């Protein structure tokens, strides 16, 4: 029996090289070995102020991105097409303490960021409840492993706490406790400011979109910051290190890594040569993704139908769990 893997991503804009190398590429690889469930979590996306006119389109765009880089449509679901996530979340709310939720670091960070942004200080109850919905995402498919970054560790702990409290209350080891699947994934930095991680929130020059046209990718890599100020002979500067990281992560299709590293060590490396190799390698990796995405985009209807069908299939699993859970906790189940 294959073990179950589940992970989810919020539809909050373009996929960039940081998300791809840091998370999504790993999801693609895990498909060979595990029974995989990958969710686009739009219920989570409405916990922060957002544009109601854009969300649905963002969700479909992200679905297209994921399929274009190699996630199989049958592994994908859209969270709001499986409303049992919200139903299980409600039940879990009653197996989770309010105090523990207020202590979650992501809640503290996000509610504070909302204040700092000069927002209207509106912190939704949904934001506080976010990790309980995440626990429902995970436990509803009885996932064994959840591939996520270190920042999600606390949410996984909460998920296990909820599962344990639930098991205790019903007097049965009903939920398996899921484990985090930490994989060594490269941390990609902004090419414009290699002291910070590549991310959307810092602005357009701080991320390279996976589906960017070739000229723009080359331009962004060409203008990457390398050494700033004094050069430390002992340590590679963050900018140069990031370029080597990108070369490795993108598969080094030009086969230049070893000789560039030798040149670096002997002090003979020209950064323009390194950048060209990185650009060639990244472009070679991205070109088929861009082509596949264009193909999908030309027949959106077909992909949408496929994802609705996969969400429907996946929903059956979720419905079964919720039925069992309702039986266990004393709620009603009837066939109408
Ligand atoms: P975000 O879009 O920031 O919510 O990130 C989605 C996923 O991509 C998370 O699991 C992050 O750990 C991962 N990720 C985002 N940015 C980077 C980056 N610059 N390097 C590595 N992983 C990243
Ligand atoms: N909170 C996760 C993030 O910000 C997204 C997420 C929602 C998730 N539900 C999940 C991740 C379930 C793993 C499993 O990246």
Coordinates of C-alpha atoms and ligand atoms in Angstrom, one line a residue:
X1 CA 0.0 0.0 0.0
X2 CA 1.3 3.4 -1.0
X3 CA 1.6 6.0 1.8
X4 CA -0.5 9.1 1.4
X5 CA 1.0 12.6 0.8
X6 CA -1.0 15.8 1.0
X7 CA 0.0 19.4 0.5
X8 CA -1.8 22.6 -0.4
X9 CA -1.0 26.0 -1.8
X10 CA -2.9 29.2 -1.7
X11 CA -4.0 30.9 -5.0
X12 CA -2.2 34.2 -4.4
X13 CA -0.5 35.1 -7.7
X14 CA 2.2 33.9 -10.0
X15 CA 4.4 30.9 -9.3
X16 CA 8.1 31.9 -9.1
X17 CA 11.4 30.1 -9.0
X18 CA 11.3 30.2 -5.2
X19 CA 8.0 28.4 -4.8
X20 CA 8.9 26.0 -7.6
X21 CA 12.3 24.9 -6.3
X22 CA 11.2 25.2 -2.7
X23 CA 8.0 23.3 -2.9
X24 CA 6.2 22.4 -6.1
X25 CA 9.1 20.6 -7.8
X26 CA 9.2 18.3 -4.8
X27 CA 5.4 17.7 -5.1
X28 CA 6.0 16.6 -8.7
X29 CA 8.7 14.1 -7.7
X30 CA 6.6 12.7 -4.9
X31 CA 3.9 11.6 -7.3
X32 CA 6.1 8.6 -8.4
X33 CA 6.1 7.1 -4.9
X34 CA 3.0 8.2 -3.0
X35 CA -0.7 8.4 -3.2
X36 CA -0.8 12.2 -3.6
X37 CA -3.4 14.9 -2.9
X38 CA -2.6 18.5 -3.8
X39 CA -5.1 21.2 -3.0
X40 CA -5.5 24.7 -4.2
X41 CA -6.9 26.2 -1.0
X42 CA -9.2 29.0 -1.8
X43 CA -11.0 28.9 1.6
X44 CA -7.7 29.8 3.1
X45 CA -7.1 32.6 0.6
X46 CA -10.2 34.5 1.9
X47 CA -8.8 34.8 5.5
X48 CA -6.9 37.9 4.5
X49 CA -8.3 41.0 2.7
X50 CA -8.5 40.0 -1.0
X51 CA -10.2 40.9 -4.2
X52 CA -13.5 39.0 -4.7
X53 CA -13.4 39.7 -8.4
X54 CA -10.0 38.1 -8.9
X55 CA -10.0 35.0 -6.6
X56 CA -11.7 32.5 -8.9
X57 CA -9.5 33.4 -11.8
X58 CA -6.4 33.2 -9.6
X59 CA -7.5 29.7 -8.6
X60 CA -7.7 28.5 -12.2
X61 CA -4.4 30.2 -13.1
X62 CA -2.6 28.4 -10.3
X63 CA -4.2 25.1 -11.4
X64 CA -2.8 25.7 -14.9
X65 CA 0.6 26.5 -13.4
X66 CA 0.7 23.3 -11.4
X67 CA -0.3 21.1 -14.3
X68 CA 2.2 22.9 -16.6
X69 CA 5.1 22.0 -14.4
X70 CA 4.1 18.3 -14.0
X71 CA 1.4 17.9 -11.3
X72 CA -1.1 15.3 -12.6
X73 CA -4.6 16.7 -12.8
X74 CA -6.0 13.6 -11.0
X75 CA -4.0 14.5 -7.9
X76 CA -5.4 18.0 -7.8
X77 CA -8.5 19.4 -6.1
X78 CA -9.9 22.8 -5.4
X79 CA -10.8 23.2 -1.7
X80 CA -14.1 24.9 -2.2
X81 CA -15.2 22.0 -4.4
X82 CA -14.8 19.7 -1.4
X83 CA -17.0 21.6 1.2
X84 CA -16.4 18.7 3.7
X85 CA -13.1 20.5 4.5
X86 CA -15.2 23.3 6.1
X87 CA -17.5 20.8 7.8
X88 CA -14.6 18.9 9.4
X89 CA -13.0 22.3 10.3
X90 CA -16.2 23.1 12.3
X91 CA -16.0 19.9 14.2
X92 CA -12.3 20.3 14.8
X93 CA -12.9 23.8 16.2
X94 CA -14.5 22.1 19.1
X95 CA -11.5 19.9 19.6
X96 CA -9.0 22.8 19.7
X97 CA -8.4 25.4 22.3
X98 CA -8.9 29.1 21.5
X99 CA -5.7 29.9 23.5
X100 CA -3.5 27.6 21.3
X101 CA -4.8 29.4 18.2
X102 CA -3.9 32.8 19.5
X103 CA -0.4 31.6 20.2
X104 CA 0.3 30.5 16.6
X105 CA 3.2 32.5 15.2
X106 CA 1.7 32.8 11.7
X107 CA -1.5 34.3 13.1
X108 CA 0.6 36.8 15.2
X109 CA 2.7 37.7 12.1
X110 CA -0.2 38.0 9.7
X111 CA -2.5 39.9 12.1
X112 CA 0.4 42.3 12.8
X113 CA 1.3 42.7 9.2
X114 CA -2.3 43.7 8.5
X115 CA -2.0 46.4 11.1
X116 CA 1.4 47.6 9.9
X117 CA 0.2 47.8 6.3
X118 CA -2.0 50.6 7.4
X119 CA -4.9 48.3 6.7
X120 CA -8.1 48.9 8.5
X121 CA -7.0 46.6 11.3
X122 CA -9.6 44.1 10.2
X123 CA -8.4 40.7 11.4
X124 CA -11.0 38.1 10.5
X125 CA -12.0 35.2 12.7
X126 CA -11.1 33.1 9.7
X127 CA -7.4 34.1 10.1
X128 CA -7.4 32.8 13.7
X129 CA -9.1 29.6 12.5
X130 CA -6.8 29.1 9.5
X131 CA -4.7 26.3 11.1
X132 CA -7.8 24.3 12.1
X133 CA -8.9 24.3 8.4
X134 CA -5.4 23.2 7.6
X135 CA -5.7 20.3 10.0
X136 CA -9.0 19.4 8.3
X137 CA -7.2 19.4 4.9
X138 CA -4.6 17.0 6.2
X139 CA -6.7 14.7 8.3
X140 CA -9.7 14.4 6.0
X141 CA -7.5 12.3 3.6
X142 CA -5.7 10.6 6.6
X143 CA -2.4 11.8 5.2
X144 CA 0.8 10.1 6.4
X145 CA 3.1 12.8 5.2
X146 CA 2.8 16.5 4.6
X147 CA 5.6 18.1 2.5
X148 CA 6.0 21.7 3.8
X149 CA 8.6 24.2 4.8
X150 CA 9.9 24.7 8.3
X151 CA 7.5 27.7 8.7
X152 CA 4.6 25.2 8.7
X153 CA 5.9 23.0 11.5
X154 CA 3.8 24.6 14.2
X155 CA 0.6 24.0 12.1
X156 CA 1.5 20.4 11.8
X157 CA 2.0 20.1 15.6
X158 CA -1.5 21.6 16.0
X159 CA -2.9 19.1 13.5
X160 CA -1.4 16.3 15.6
X161 CA -2.8 17.8 18.8
X162 CA -6.3 18.0 17.3
X163 CA -6.0 14.4 16.1
X164 CA -5.0 13.2 19.5
X165 CA -7.7 15.1 21.3
X166 CA -10.2 13.8 18.9
X167 CA -8.9 10.2 19.3
X168 CA -9.0 10.5 23.0
X169 CA -12.6 11.9 23.0
X170 CA -13.9 9.1 20.9
X171 CA -11.8 6.5 22.6
X172 CA -10.3 5.1 19.4
X173 CA -7.1 5.6 17.4
X174 CA -9.1 6.9 14.5
X175 CA -6.8 9.5 13.0
X176 CA -3.1 8.6 12.2
X177 CA -0.8 11.3 13.3
X178 CA 0.7 12.9 10.2
X179 CA 4.4 13.6 9.8
X180 CA 6.1 16.5 8.2
X181 CA 8.1 15.5 5.1
X182 CA 11.1 17.8 5.1
X183 CA 13.1 17.5 1.9
X184 CA 16.3 19.3 1.3
X185 CA 15.0 22.0 -1.1
X186 CA 17.1 24.9 -2.3
X187 CA 16.3 28.3 -0.8
X188 CA 16.3 30.7 -3.6
X189 CA 17.1 34.4 -3.0
X190 CA 16.0 37.5 -4.8
X191 CA 18.4 38.3 -7.6
X192 CA 17.9 42.0 -7.1
X193 CA 18.6 41.7 -3.3
X194 CA 20.3 38.4 -2.4
X195 CA 20.0 39.2 1.3
X196 CA 16.3 38.4 1.1
X197 CA 14.4 35.3 -0.1
X198 CA 12.7 35.4 -3.5
X199 CA 9.1 36.4 -2.9
X200 CA 6.2 38.1 -4.5
X201 CA 5.6 40.5 -1.6
X202 CA 8.8 42.4 -2.1
X203 CA 7.9 43.6 -5.7
X204 CA 8.4 42.6 -9.3
X205 CA 12.2 42.7 -9.5
X206 CA 12.4 40.3 -6.5
X207 CA 11.0 37.3 -8.2
X208 CA 11.4 35.4 -11.5
X209 CA 8.1 34.0 -12.6
X210 CA 8.2 30.4 -13.9
X211 CA 6.2 31.4 -17.0
X212 CA 8.0 34.6 -17.8
X213 CA 9.1 35.1 -21.4
X214 CA 12.7 34.2 -22.1
X215 CA 14.0 37.7 -22.7
X216 CA 12.8 38.9 -19.3
X217 CA 14.3 35.9 -17.5
X218 CA 17.6 36.5 -19.1
X219 CA 17.4 40.2 -18.2
X220 CA 16.7 39.5 -14.6
X221 CA 19.6 37.0 -14.3
X222 CA 21.9 39.4 -16.2
X223 CA 21.2 42.2 -13.7
X224 CA 21.6 39.9 -10.7
X225 CA 23.5 41.4 -7.8
X226 CA 26.8 39.5 -7.2
X227 CA 29.4 41.0 -4.9
X228 CA 28.5 44.1 -2.9
X229 CA 31.1 46.0 -1.1
X230 CA 34.1 44.0 0.1
X231 CA 34.8 40.6 -1.2
X232 CA 35.3 38.0 1.6
X233 CA 37.8 35.4 0.2
X234 CA 36.6 32.8 2.7
X235 CA 32.9 32.9 1.9
X236 CA 31.0 33.1 -1.3
X237 CA 28.8 36.2 -1.3
X238 CA 25.0 35.6 -1.1
X239 CA 24.5 36.8 -4.7
X240 CA 27.1 34.5 -6.3
X241 CA 26.0 31.6 -4.1
X242 CA 22.4 32.2 -5.3
X243 CA 23.5 32.0 -8.9
X244 CA 25.3 28.7 -8.3
X245 CA 22.2 27.5 -6.5
X246 CA 20.0 28.4 -9.5
X247 CA 22.4 26.7 -11.9
X248 CA 22.3 23.4 -9.8
X249 CA 18.6 23.5 -9.2
X250 CA 17.7 24.1 -12.8
X251 CA 19.7 21.0 -13.9
X252 CA 22.8 22.7 -15.3
X253 CA 21.8 21.8 -18.8
X254 CA 24.9 23.5 -20.2
X255 CA 27.2 21.3 -18.1
X256 CA 29.2 24.3 -16.8
X257 CA 28.9 23.9 -13.1
X258 CA 32.3 22.1 -12.4
X259 CA 34.4 24.4 -14.6
X260 CA 32.7 27.5 -13.2
X261 CA 33.3 26.3 -9.7
X262 CA 37.0 25.7 -10.5
X263 CA 37.3 29.2 -11.9
X264 CA 35.6 30.6 -8.8
X265 CA 38.1 28.8 -6.6
X266 CA 41.1 30.0 -8.6
X267 CA 39.7 33.6 -8.7
X268 CA 39.3 33.5 -12.5
X269 CA 35.5 33.5 -12.6
X270 CA 33.9 36.1 -14.7
X271 CA 30.4 36.8 -13.3
X272 CA 29.1 37.5 -16.8
X273 CA 30.0 34.0 -17.8
X274 CA 28.4 32.5 -14.7
X275 CA 25.2 34.5 -15.4
X276 CA 25.0 33.4 -19.0
X277 CA 25.3 29.7 -17.9
X278 CA 22.6 30.3 -15.3
X279 CA 20.3 32.0 -17.8
X280 CA 20.8 29.2 -20.4
X281 CA 20.1 26.5 -17.8
X282 CA 17.0 28.3 -16.3
X283 CA 15.6 29.0 -19.8
X284 CA 16.1 25.4 -20.9
X285 CA 14.2 24.3 -17.9
X286 CA 11.4 26.8 -18.2
X287 CA 10.8 26.6 -21.9
X288 CA 8.8 23.3 -21.9
X289 CA 6.8 24.6 -18.9
X290 CA 5.8 27.8 -20.8
X291 CA 4.9 25.8 -23.9
X292 CA 2.8 23.3 -21.9
X293 CA 1.1 26.2 -20.2
X294 CA 0.3 27.9 -23.5
X295 CA -1.3 24.6 -24.6
X296 CA -3.4 24.3 -21.5
X297 CA -4.4 27.9 -21.8
X298 CA -5.6 27.4 -25.3
X299 CA -8.2 24.9 -24.0
X300 CA -9.1 26.0 -20.6
X301 CA -12.5 24.3 -20.7
X302 CA -10.9 20.9 -21.0
X303 CA -8.6 21.5 -18.0
X304 CA -11.4 22.9 -15.9
X305 CA -13.6 19.9 -16.6
X306 CA -10.8 17.6 -15.7
X307 CA -10.2 19.4 -12.3
X308 CA -13.9 19.4 -11.5
X309 CA -13.9 15.7 -12.1
X310 CA -10.8 15.0 -10.0
X311 CA -12.2 17.2 -7.2
X312 CA -15.4 15.2 -7.4
X313 CA -13.5 11.9 -7.1
X314 CA -11.3 13.2 -4.3
X315 CA -14.4 14.5 -2.6
X316 CA -15.7 10.9 -2.1
X317 CA -12.7 10.2 0.1
X318 CA -13.5 13.3 2.2
X319 CA -17.2 12.5 2.4
X320 CA -16.3 9.0 3.8
X321 CA -14.1 10.5 6.5
X322 CA -16.7 13.1 7.5
X323 CA -19.4 10.4 7.7
X324 CA -17.2 8.3 10.0
X325 CA -16.3 11.4 12.1
X326 CA -19.9 12.4 12.5
X327 CA -20.8 8.9 13.6
X328 CA -18.0 8.9 16.2
X329 CA -18.9 12.3 17.7
X330 CA -22.6 11.8 17.9
X331 CA -23.8 13.9 15.0
X332 CA -26.4 12.8 12.5
X333 CA -25.9 11.1 9.2
X334 CA -28.8 10.4 6.9
X335 CA -29.2 9.7 3.2
X336 CA -31.7 12.3 1.8
Ligands
LIG1 P1 4.4 31.3 -0.6 O1 4.0 31.6 -2.0 O2 5.4 32.3 -0.1 O3 3.2 31.1 0.3 O4 5.2 30.0 -0.7 C1 4.6 28.7 -1.0 C2 5.7 27.6 -0.8 O5 6.9 27.9 -1.5 C3 6.0 27.5 0.7 O6 6.0 26.1 1.0 C4 7.5 28.1 0.8 O7 8.2 27.3 1.7 C5 8.0 27.9 -0.7 N1 8.9 29.1 -1.0 C6 8.4 30.4 -1.2 N2 9.5 31.2 -1.5 C7 10.6 30.4 -1.5 C8 12.0 30.7 -1.7 N3 12.4 31.9 -2.1 N4 12.9 29.6 -1.6 C9 12.4 28.4 -1.3 N5 11.1 28.1 -1.1 C10 10.2 29.1 -1.2
LIG2 N1 -0.6 27.1 5.3 C1 0.1 26.6 4.1 C2 1.0 27.6 3.5 O1 0.9 28.8 3.8 C3 -1.0 26.2 3.0 C4 -1.8 25.0 3.4 C5 -3.2 25.0 3.7 C6 -1.4 23.7 3.6 N2 -3.6 23.8 4.0 C7 -2.5 22.9 4.0 C8 -0.1 23.1 3.5 C9 -2.4 21.6 4.3 C10 0.0 21.7 3.8 C11 -1.2 21.0 4.2 O2 1.9 27.3 2.8

